[in-house]
Short mmCIF file of C-alpha atoms in Angstrom, two decimals:
data_model
loop_
_atom_site.label_atom_id
_atom_site.label_comp_id
_atom_site.label_asym_id
_atom_site.label_seq_id
_atom_site.Cartn_x
_atom_site.Cartn_y
_atom_site.Cartn_z
CA MET A 1 24.47 13.89 -19.14
CA LYS A 2 23.93 10.22 -19.81
CA MET A 3 20.51 8.90 -18.82
CA ASN A 4 20.15 6.01 -16.43
CA PRO A 5 18.04 3.39 -18.28
CA LYS A 6 17.26 1.59 -15.00
CA LEU A 7 16.18 4.68 -13.10
CA LYS A 8 13.18 4.21 -10.81
CA TRP A 9 11.04 7.31 -11.00
CA ALA A 10 7.43 8.42 -10.70
CA LEU A 11 5.43 10.65 -13.02
CA VAL A 12 2.65 12.77 -11.51
CA LEU A 13 0.11 14.55 -13.74
CA SER A 14 -2.15 17.30 -12.45
CA GLY A 15 -5.79 17.91 -13.22
CA GLY A 16 -6.81 20.81 -15.40
CA GLY A 17 -9.67 20.07 -17.78
CA ALA A 18 -8.77 20.59 -21.43
CA LYS A 19 -5.40 21.99 -20.36
CA GLY A 20 -4.53 18.42 -19.39
CA PHE A 21 -4.01 17.67 -23.07
CA ALA A 22 -0.62 19.34 -22.50
CA HIS A 23 0.39 16.19 -20.61
CA ILE A 24 0.41 14.40 -23.97
CA GLY A 25 2.95 16.88 -25.30
CA VAL A 26 5.14 16.35 -22.24
CA LEU A 27 4.97 12.58 -22.74
CA LYS A 28 5.91 12.97 -26.41
CA ALA A 29 8.93 15.11 -25.54
CA ILE A 30 10.09 12.74 -22.76
CA SER A 31 9.82 9.80 -25.15
CA ALA A 32 11.79 11.68 -27.81
CA LEU A 33 14.64 12.15 -25.31
CA GLY A 34 14.87 8.40 -24.85
CA ALA A 35 14.04 8.50 -21.16
CA PRO A 36 13.15 5.23 -19.37
CA LEU A 37 9.51 4.49 -18.69
CA PRO A 38 8.28 5.64 -15.29
CA SER A 39 7.97 3.05 -12.54
CA LEU A 40 4.69 4.66 -11.44
CA VAL A 41 2.19 7.04 -13.00
CA ALA A 42 -0.16 8.97 -10.72
CA GLY A 43 -2.72 11.54 -11.76
CA THR A 44 -5.96 13.27 -11.01
CA SER A 45 -8.88 14.30 -13.23
CA MET A 46 -7.56 14.86 -16.78
CA GLY A 47 -4.12 13.85 -15.51
CA ALA A 48 -5.69 10.54 -14.44
CA ILE A 49 -7.16 10.03 -17.91
CA VAL A 50 -3.95 10.77 -19.82
CA GLY A 51 -1.82 8.96 -17.24
CA GLY A 52 -4.14 5.97 -17.09
CA LEU A 53 -4.24 5.52 -20.84
CA TYR A 54 -0.45 5.85 -21.02
CA ALA A 55 -0.06 3.31 -18.22
CA CYS A 56 -2.39 0.94 -20.07
CA GLY A 57 -0.14 0.99 -23.12
CA MET A 58 -1.21 3.91 -25.34
CA GLU A 59 1.88 5.60 -26.77
CA PRO A 60 2.10 9.43 -26.70
CA ASP A 61 1.66 9.63 -30.48
CA ASP A 62 -1.48 7.47 -30.25
CA LEU A 63 -2.87 9.73 -27.50
CA ALA A 64 -2.18 12.81 -29.63
CA ARG A 65 -3.75 11.20 -32.69
CA PHE A 66 -6.91 10.36 -30.75
CA VAL A 67 -7.25 13.91 -29.38
CA LEU A 68 -6.60 15.57 -32.74
CA GLU A 69 -8.48 13.23 -35.07
CA GLU A 70 -11.22 11.47 -33.13
CA PHE A 71 -12.04 13.19 -29.86
CA ASP A 72 -15.11 15.45 -29.77
CA ILE A 73 -16.42 15.88 -26.25
CA ARG A 74 -19.95 16.47 -27.52
CA ALA A 75 -20.02 12.91 -28.87
CA TYR A 76 -19.50 11.55 -25.39
CA MET A 77 -22.14 13.57 -23.54
CA ASP A 78 -25.66 12.31 -22.84
CA GLY A 79 -27.67 15.30 -23.95
CA PHE A 80 -28.66 15.97 -27.53
CA ALA A 81 -28.32 19.69 -26.88
CA PHE A 82 -24.54 19.35 -26.77
CA LYS A 83 -24.69 18.43 -30.47
CA ILE A 84 -26.76 21.42 -31.60
CA GLU A 85 -24.71 24.33 -32.91
CA GLY A 86 -25.61 28.02 -32.92
CA PRO A 87 -28.04 30.14 -30.83
CA LEU A 88 -30.76 27.48 -30.79
CA GLY A 89 -28.33 24.94 -29.41
CA ARG A 90 -27.27 27.33 -26.64
CA ILE A 91 -30.89 27.99 -25.67
CA VAL A 92 -31.82 24.30 -25.63
CA GLN A 93 -28.58 23.42 -23.86
CA THR A 94 -29.20 25.98 -21.12
CA GLY A 95 -32.70 24.65 -20.46
CA GLN A 96 -31.50 21.06 -20.44
CA MET A 97 -28.61 21.84 -18.09
CA LEU A 98 -30.87 23.59 -15.59
CA SER A 99 -33.38 20.75 -15.78
CA ASN A 100 -30.68 18.14 -15.21
CA LEU A 101 -29.24 20.01 -12.24
CA ALA A 102 -32.69 20.23 -10.65
CA THR A 103 -33.49 16.54 -11.03
CA ARG A 104 -30.13 14.71 -11.16
CA GLN A 105 -26.73 14.73 -9.45
CA GLY A 106 -25.05 16.35 -12.44
CA MET A 107 -25.65 17.68 -15.92
CA ASP A 108 -24.28 14.50 -17.46
CA SER A 109 -24.36 10.91 -16.25
CA GLY A 110 -20.83 10.18 -17.47
CA GLU A 111 -21.96 6.85 -18.94
CA ARG A 112 -20.72 7.60 -22.45
CA ILE A 113 -17.39 8.83 -21.10
CA LEU A 114 -17.07 5.63 -19.09
CA ALA A 115 -17.80 3.50 -22.16
CA LEU A 116 -15.10 5.40 -24.07
CA LEU A 117 -12.57 4.85 -21.28
CA GLU A 118 -13.42 1.14 -21.16
CA ARG A 119 -12.75 0.92 -24.88
CA LEU A 120 -9.48 2.85 -24.78
CA THR A 121 -8.12 0.91 -21.80
CA GLY A 122 -9.21 -2.41 -23.22
CA GLY A 123 -11.06 -3.09 -19.97
CA LYS A 124 -7.78 -3.43 -18.06
CA THR A 125 -7.56 -3.62 -14.29
CA PHE A 126 -4.79 -2.00 -12.26
CA GLU A 127 -3.06 -5.35 -12.10
CA GLU A 128 -2.88 -5.51 -15.91
CA THR A 129 -1.36 -2.12 -16.78
CA ARG A 130 2.00 -1.83 -18.53
CA ILE A 131 3.11 0.72 -15.90
CA PRO A 132 1.84 0.73 -12.30
CA PHE A 133 -0.88 3.38 -12.05
CA ARG A 134 -2.71 5.25 -9.30
CA CYS A 135 -5.33 7.99 -9.32
CA ASN A 136 -7.44 9.72 -6.70
CA ALA A 137 -11.01 10.82 -6.15
CA VAL A 138 -13.03 12.29 -3.29
CA ASP A 139 -15.84 10.43 -1.53
CA LEU A 140 -18.62 12.93 -0.79
CA ALA A 141 -20.19 10.55 1.74
CA SER A 142 -17.14 10.24 4.01
CA GLY A 143 -15.34 13.43 3.00
CA ARG A 144 -12.15 11.48 2.39
CA GLU A 145 -9.69 11.20 -0.46
CA VAL A 146 -9.72 7.80 -2.16
CA VAL A 147 -6.64 6.46 -3.97
CA PHE A 148 -7.35 3.71 -6.48
CA SER A 149 -4.91 0.81 -6.81
CA ALA A 150 -7.17 -2.12 -7.79
CA GLY A 151 -10.19 -2.87 -9.94
CA SER A 152 -11.21 -1.27 -13.23
CA VAL A 153 -8.86 1.44 -14.47
CA ALA A 154 -11.65 3.01 -16.53
CA ARG A 155 -14.00 3.31 -13.53
CA ALA A 156 -11.22 4.82 -11.42
CA MET A 157 -10.48 7.37 -14.14
CA ARG A 158 -14.20 8.15 -14.47
CA ALA A 159 -14.38 8.78 -10.71
CA SER A 160 -11.29 10.99 -10.74
CA MET A 161 -12.70 13.24 -13.51
CA SER A 162 -16.22 13.67 -12.04
CA PHE A 163 -16.20 17.46 -11.85
CA PRO A 164 -19.05 18.43 -9.49
CA ALA A 165 -22.29 19.65 -11.11
CA PHE A 166 -21.06 18.67 -14.58
CA PHE A 167 -20.80 14.91 -14.11
CA GLU A 168 -22.76 12.77 -11.72
CA PRO A 169 -20.61 11.20 -8.99
CA LEU A 170 -19.52 7.64 -9.64
CA ARG A 171 -21.42 5.42 -7.23
CA GLU A 172 -19.40 2.61 -5.62
CA GLY A 173 -21.35 0.99 -2.78
CA ASP A 174 -22.03 3.73 -0.24
CA SER A 175 -19.45 6.04 -1.82
CA TYR A 176 -20.18 8.99 -4.12
CA LEU A 177 -16.92 9.68 -5.91
CA VAL A 178 -16.05 13.01 -7.49
CA ASP A 179 -13.04 14.80 -8.97
CA GLY A 180 -9.79 13.99 -7.16
CA GLY A 181 -8.57 17.54 -7.69
CA LEU A 182 -10.82 18.62 -4.83
CA ALA A 183 -8.44 16.87 -2.44
CA ASP A 184 -5.12 17.06 -4.28
CA ASN A 185 -4.81 18.37 -7.80
CA MET A 186 -1.13 17.44 -7.93
CA PRO A 187 -1.03 14.08 -6.10
CA VAL A 188 2.69 13.92 -5.41
CA SER A 189 1.78 12.34 -2.06
CA ILE A 190 0.68 9.16 -3.88
CA ALA A 191 4.19 8.70 -5.29
CA ARG A 192 5.84 9.56 -1.97
CA LYS A 193 3.71 7.05 -0.07
CA ALA A 194 4.70 4.45 -2.66
CA GLY A 195 8.34 5.06 -1.70
CA PHE A 196 9.53 7.18 -4.64
CA LYS A 197 12.09 9.91 -4.08
CA ARG A 198 12.66 10.89 -7.69
CA ILE A 199 9.38 12.37 -8.84
CA LEU A 200 8.65 14.38 -11.98
CA ALA A 201 5.41 16.35 -11.76
CA VAL A 202 3.61 18.20 -14.54
CA ASP A 203 1.37 21.10 -13.51
CA VAL A 204 -1.03 22.51 -16.10
CA ILE A 205 -2.92 24.67 -13.60
CA ASN A 206 -0.79 27.52 -12.28
CA PHE A 207 -2.67 29.91 -10.05
CA GLU A 208 -2.27 33.46 -11.31
CA PRO A 209 -4.27 36.68 -10.86
CA GLN A 210 -6.85 37.05 -13.62
CA THR A 211 -8.98 39.80 -15.04
CA GLY A 212 -12.76 39.77 -14.99
CA ARG A 213 -12.93 39.07 -18.70
CA ASN A 214 -11.64 35.57 -18.00
CA PHE A 215 -14.83 34.77 -16.06
CA ARG A 216 -17.13 34.41 -19.03
CA ASN A 217 -19.65 31.89 -17.72
CA GLY A 218 -20.83 29.87 -14.74
CA PRO A 219 -18.59 26.84 -15.32
CA GLU A 220 -15.48 29.04 -15.36
CA ILE A 221 -16.60 30.72 -12.13
CA ILE A 222 -17.07 27.31 -10.50
CA PHE A 223 -13.66 26.07 -11.64
CA ARG A 224 -11.92 29.29 -10.57
CA SER A 225 -13.58 29.05 -7.14
CA LEU A 226 -12.25 25.53 -6.62
CA GLU A 227 -8.86 26.51 -7.98
CA THR A 228 -8.71 29.44 -5.54
CA ALA A 229 -9.67 27.24 -2.58
CA LEU A 230 -6.92 24.75 -3.41
CA HIS A 231 -4.41 27.59 -3.80
CA ILE A 232 -5.27 28.97 -0.37
CA LEU A 233 -4.86 25.54 1.22
CA GLY A 234 -1.30 25.43 -0.09
CA LYS A 235 0.83 22.53 -1.27
CA GLU A 236 2.98 19.87 0.35
CA LYS A 237 6.67 19.25 -0.14
CA PRO A 238 7.43 19.71 -3.86
CA PRO A 239 8.56 16.92 -6.21
CA SER A 240 12.15 16.50 -7.44
CA LEU A 241 11.32 18.45 -10.58
CA ILE A 242 8.15 20.17 -11.73
CA ILE A 243 7.28 21.13 -15.29
CA ARG A 244 4.82 24.01 -15.41
CA VAL A 245 2.77 24.41 -18.54
CA GLU A 246 1.37 27.89 -18.69
CA GLY A 247 -1.19 29.56 -20.92
CA THR A 248 -4.51 31.35 -20.91
CA PRO A 249 -7.09 29.23 -22.80
CA SER A 250 -9.97 27.99 -20.70
CA VAL A 251 -9.99 24.61 -18.99
CA PHE A 252 -13.12 24.00 -21.09
CA SER A 253 -11.39 24.70 -24.44
CA PHE A 254 -11.45 21.10 -25.63
CA SER A 255 -11.18 22.22 -29.24
CA GLU A 256 -7.68 23.61 -28.54
CA GLY A 257 -6.08 20.18 -28.25
CA ALA A 258 -3.30 20.88 -30.75
CA SER A 259 -2.24 24.07 -28.97
CA PHE A 260 -2.22 22.39 -25.57
CA ILE A 261 -0.15 19.44 -26.83
CA GLN A 262 2.34 21.84 -28.41
CA SER A 263 2.60 23.82 -25.18
CA GLY A 264 3.43 20.64 -23.27
CA GLU A 265 6.19 19.74 -25.70
CA ARG A 266 7.56 23.28 -25.52
CA ALA A 267 7.53 23.31 -21.71
CA LEU A 268 9.55 20.10 -21.58
CA ARG A 269 12.07 21.30 -24.17
CA GLU A 270 12.61 24.56 -22.28
CA GLN A 271 13.74 22.57 -19.27
CA GLU A 272 15.63 19.90 -21.21
CA ARG A 273 18.84 20.44 -19.25
CA ALA A 274 17.03 19.93 -15.96
CA ILE A 275 15.19 16.93 -17.40
CA ARG A 276 18.43 15.28 -18.48
CA GLY A 277 19.79 15.87 -15.00
CA PHE A 278 16.66 14.33 -13.51
CA PHE A 279 17.21 11.17 -15.55
CA GLY A 280 20.94 11.10 -14.84
CA SER A 281 22.70 8.46 -12.80
CA SER A 282 23.96 10.66 -9.99
CA LEU A 283 22.27 12.13 -6.95
CA ARG A 284 22.92 15.53 -8.49
CA ALA A 285 19.66 15.01 -10.37
CA LEU A 286 17.75 15.34 -7.12
CA LEU A 287 19.30 18.75 -6.45
CA ILE A 288 18.15 20.40 -9.67
CA PRO A 289 16.97 23.98 -9.04
CA ARG A 290 13.20 24.20 -9.32
CA ARG A 291 12.73 27.09 -11.69
CA ARG A 292 9.51 28.55 -12.97
CA ILE A 293 9.59 29.60 -16.61
CA ARG A 294 6.93 31.84 -18.08
CA ARG A 295 5.68 30.92 -21.52
CA PRO A 296 3.39 32.49 -24.09
CA PRO A 297 -0.21 31.27 -24.28
CA PRO A 298 -0.63 28.10 -26.35
CA GLY A 299 -2.70 29.79 -29.01
CA ASN A 300 -0.13 32.49 -29.65
CA ASP A 301 2.99 31.01 -31.14
CA ALA A 302 -0.42 26.33 -24.41
CA GLU A 303 -5.78 3.46 -2.70
CA ARG A 304 -8.59 2.31 -3.44
CA GLY A 305 -7.60 -1.34 -2.69
#
């Protein structure tokens, strides 16, 4: 099916910690197909970071190169303990984490992450992005979801990724902004409210029963608890087409970037026929069956105005 180069469509990227690196693989595969650029990118948490950088002009290959060759999350954390390897590092890290939680709003201030995002976005505002971009966060003070559409892209991304207890909330006036996934981890509603009918969503967090051995530490228990709560709340009307990237590595497995990127590319290729239909010129693209395809784990060949 011939693609429509003038198609108006929205791309929505879910949150998912390190699993969000799979979004880069999806972007690479979409670009390889010659699809038109989206008319809107919306995301939350890691989806906001990947989507925001893409909207600001970073090509998929540049995103992949950064993750594989430069990114080391320990280099962007405040505490020296994150840079100490081995048993001593774990002991020091545990003490530092507990101390930070007792005296601060999170284990890490997020200042280094924010500086990184400012550098990668080139300090762009929402009005300066190559592709219109939106992301969400939650205001702990009001209890409301906040959708960013103006101001600093980097600060909006930093707010959207502020996972509670790990990163301090981003303070904006009287607002205390935390991870947007708490309100909507797949913010299709942002694209719908912007008037889009043809929406491609990428979901890297698929709720599945798990065994106890997957709950290896406190952070994974916290994330699973939030994931379970969001699953119970249910989801709104689905997008036109959803790409599900499945796999078992932890949302904290930031060293598995290559596997996650490969899993994203694989997920897109496995639904290439549906993708080509989505980008086709006819209304038939909107009637594509929404199928869920199971895949092997990545490591086994994974307005605020």
